[in-house]
Amino acid sequence: MKTIICIDDEKLSLDTITLICESSGHKTLGFTSPIKALEYIKENHDNVGLIFLDLMMPEMYGLNALKKIRDNETTSNIPVVINSCLSDPEEINKISKVKQTDYINKPFTTSQILDAIETRLI
C-alpha cells in the first residue's frame, strides 16, 4: 500500500486529514514543512500514492511546491489534492489546469477527503 503525504503548516488541518486517511486504513505521513515533505517525496517517490497540499504556508507557497513536484520526472505523476481556503478564482483556475491535480476548499468534509482518496490514490 502506498503512503498518503499530507502537507499543511496548520497543525489542526494536518491532524484532521491524517486522522481521516488513517481511519480509512491508509498509511499516512504528515509534514508541516513543505521543504522536508518535498525531500521525502523525492527520495521515496515509488512509495507515495497521493499528496494533500495546503497552499498558504510561510515556508513555501503551495503552488511553488506543486511546481517542484510536477517538474521532477520521478514525482510528476503523483496525484495532488490542493486543500486551501483560497477564494481567488485565478489561482483556482491555475490549479485546475495542472495535470492530476484537484482542489478542495477548506473547511473540507470527511467525505471530500475520502472521495479524493478513492478517485486519486495510485
Tab-separated table of C-alpha atoms in Angstrom:
chain	number	residue	atom	x	y	z
A	1	MET	CA	0.000	0.000	0.000
A	2	LYS	CA	1.377	3.407	-0.959
A	3	THR	CA	1.658	6.262	1.512
A	4	ILE	CA	-0.502	9.389	1.512
A	5	ILE	CA	1.525	12.530	2.195
A	6	CYS	CA	-0.200	15.453	3.928
A	7	ILE	CA	1.490	18.866	3.888
A	8	ASP	CA	-0.026	21.693	5.923
A	9	ASP	CA	1.526	24.222	8.288
A	10	GLU	CA	-1.699	24.353	10.319
A	11	LYS	CA	-1.417	21.503	12.807
A	12	LEU	CA	-5.199	21.113	13.204
A	13	SER	CA	-5.762	20.714	9.450
A	14	LEU	CA	-2.803	18.362	9.170
A	15	ASP	CA	-4.014	16.228	12.073
A	16	THR	CA	-7.565	16.148	10.690
A	17	ILE	CA	-6.559	14.978	7.210
A	18	THR	CA	-4.107	12.458	8.677
A	19	LEU	CA	-6.772	11.066	11.014
A	20	ILE	CA	-9.298	10.722	8.174
A	21	CYS	CA	-6.751	8.930	5.974
A	22	GLU	CA	-5.565	6.614	8.724
A	23	SER	CA	-9.085	5.825	9.932
A	24	SER	CA	-9.879	4.603	6.431
A	25	GLY	CA	-6.923	2.221	6.579
A	26	HIS	CA	-4.265	4.207	4.722
A	27	LYS	CA	-0.655	4.747	5.724
A	28	THR	CA	-0.133	8.485	6.102
A	29	LEU	CA	2.767	10.835	6.788
A	30	GLY	CA	2.189	14.432	7.799
A	31	PHE	CA	4.573	17.353	7.289
A	32	THR	CA	4.298	20.940	8.494
A	33	SER	CA	7.326	21.825	6.354
A	34	PRO	CA	6.837	21.669	2.577
A	35	ILE	CA	10.619	21.628	2.115
A	36	LYS	CA	11.009	18.493	4.264
A	37	ALA	CA	7.992	16.936	2.552
A	38	LEU	CA	9.463	17.554	-0.906
A	39	GLU	CA	12.743	15.951	0.171
A	40	TYR	CA	10.841	12.901	1.453
A	41	ILE	CA	8.706	12.668	-1.696
A	42	LYS	CA	11.749	12.889	-3.959
A	43	GLU	CA	13.590	10.157	-2.031
A	44	ASN	CA	10.526	7.882	-1.655
A	45	HIS	CA	8.566	8.635	-4.828
A	46	ASP	CA	7.882	4.954	-5.561
A	47	ASN	CA	6.000	4.659	-2.276
A	48	VAL	CA	3.910	7.859	-2.498
A	49	GLY	CA	0.377	7.365	-3.795
A	50	LEU	CA	-1.249	10.736	-3.117
A	51	ILE	CA	-0.340	14.166	-1.756
A	52	PHE	CA	-2.650	16.554	0.106
A	53	LEU	CA	-1.072	20.015	-0.140
A	54	ASP	CA	-2.014	23.296	1.516
A	55	LEU	CA	-1.359	26.498	-0.430
A	56	MET	CA	-0.843	29.180	2.179
A	57	MET	CA	2.324	28.197	4.054
A	58	PRO	CA	5.048	30.534	5.307
A	59	GLU	CA	7.973	28.356	4.236
A	60	MET	CA	6.848	27.889	0.616
A	61	TYR	CA	3.690	28.742	-1.323
A	62	GLY	CA	1.826	25.567	-2.243
A	63	LEU	CA	1.811	26.264	-5.986
A	64	ASN	CA	5.615	26.517	-5.863
A	65	ALA	CA	5.733	23.138	-4.115
A	66	LEU	CA	3.338	21.744	-6.729
A	67	LYS	CA	5.603	23.052	-9.494
A	68	LYS	CA	8.586	21.260	-7.928
A	69	ILE	CA	6.565	18.030	-7.794
A	70	ARG	CA	5.410	18.350	-11.413
A	71	ASP	CA	8.829	19.426	-12.765
A	72	ASN	CA	10.574	16.359	-11.316
A	73	GLU	CA	10.336	13.377	-13.675
A	74	THR	CA	10.136	10.866	-10.813
A	75	THR	CA	7.296	12.672	-8.987
A	76	SER	CA	5.404	14.327	-11.830
A	77	ASN	CA	2.628	11.708	-11.981
A	78	ILE	CA	1.817	11.565	-8.276
A	79	PRO	CA	-1.740	12.870	-7.793
A	80	VAL	CA	-2.025	16.037	-5.708
A	81	VAL	CA	-5.083	17.425	-3.946
A	82	ILE	CA	-4.750	21.070	-3.008
A	83	ASN	CA	-6.669	21.861	0.179
A	84	SER	CA	-6.917	25.554	0.975
A	85	CYS	CA	-9.279	28.345	1.925
A	86	LEU	CA	-8.315	30.098	-1.299
A	87	SER	CA	-11.056	32.188	-2.834
A	88	ASP	CA	-9.144	33.734	-5.769
A	89	PRO	CA	-10.720	32.343	-8.966
A	90	GLU	CA	-7.479	32.925	-10.910
A	91	GLU	CA	-5.458	30.750	-8.543
A	92	ILE	CA	-8.134	28.033	-8.546
A	93	ASN	CA	-8.117	28.151	-12.355
A	94	LYS	CA	-4.311	27.689	-12.370
A	95	ILE	CA	-4.698	24.625	-10.177
A	96	SER	CA	-7.364	23.092	-12.411
A	97	LYS	CA	-5.003	23.255	-15.401
A	98	VAL	CA	-2.249	21.240	-13.717
A	99	LYS	CA	-2.344	17.538	-14.592
A	100	GLN	CA	-3.519	15.132	-11.909
A	101	THR	CA	-4.353	17.938	-9.504
A	102	ASP	CA	-7.636	18.563	-7.705
A	103	TYR	CA	-8.783	21.294	-5.348
A	104	ILE	CA	-10.749	21.010	-2.084
A	105	ASN	CA	-11.840	24.163	-0.313
A	106	LYS	CA	-11.296	24.481	3.446
A	107	PRO	CA	-13.133	23.755	5.582
A	108	PHE	CA	-13.271	20.332	3.967
A	109	THR	CA	-15.515	17.443	4.894
A	110	THR	CA	-14.559	13.871	5.652
A	111	SER	CA	-16.383	12.722	2.524
A	112	GLN	CA	-14.346	15.129	0.346
A	113	ILE	CA	-11.103	13.654	1.673
A	114	LEU	CA	-12.360	10.081	1.275
A	115	ASP	CA	-13.609	10.822	-2.260
A	116	ALA	CA	-10.210	12.267	-3.182
A	117	ILE	CA	-8.501	9.153	-1.830
A	118	GLU	CA	-10.875	6.860	-3.702
A	119	THR	CA	-10.512	8.654	-7.029
A	120	ARG	CA	-6.851	9.688	-6.898
A	121	LEU	CA	-4.785	7.239	-4.815
A	122	ILE	CA	-2.425	5.292	-7.092
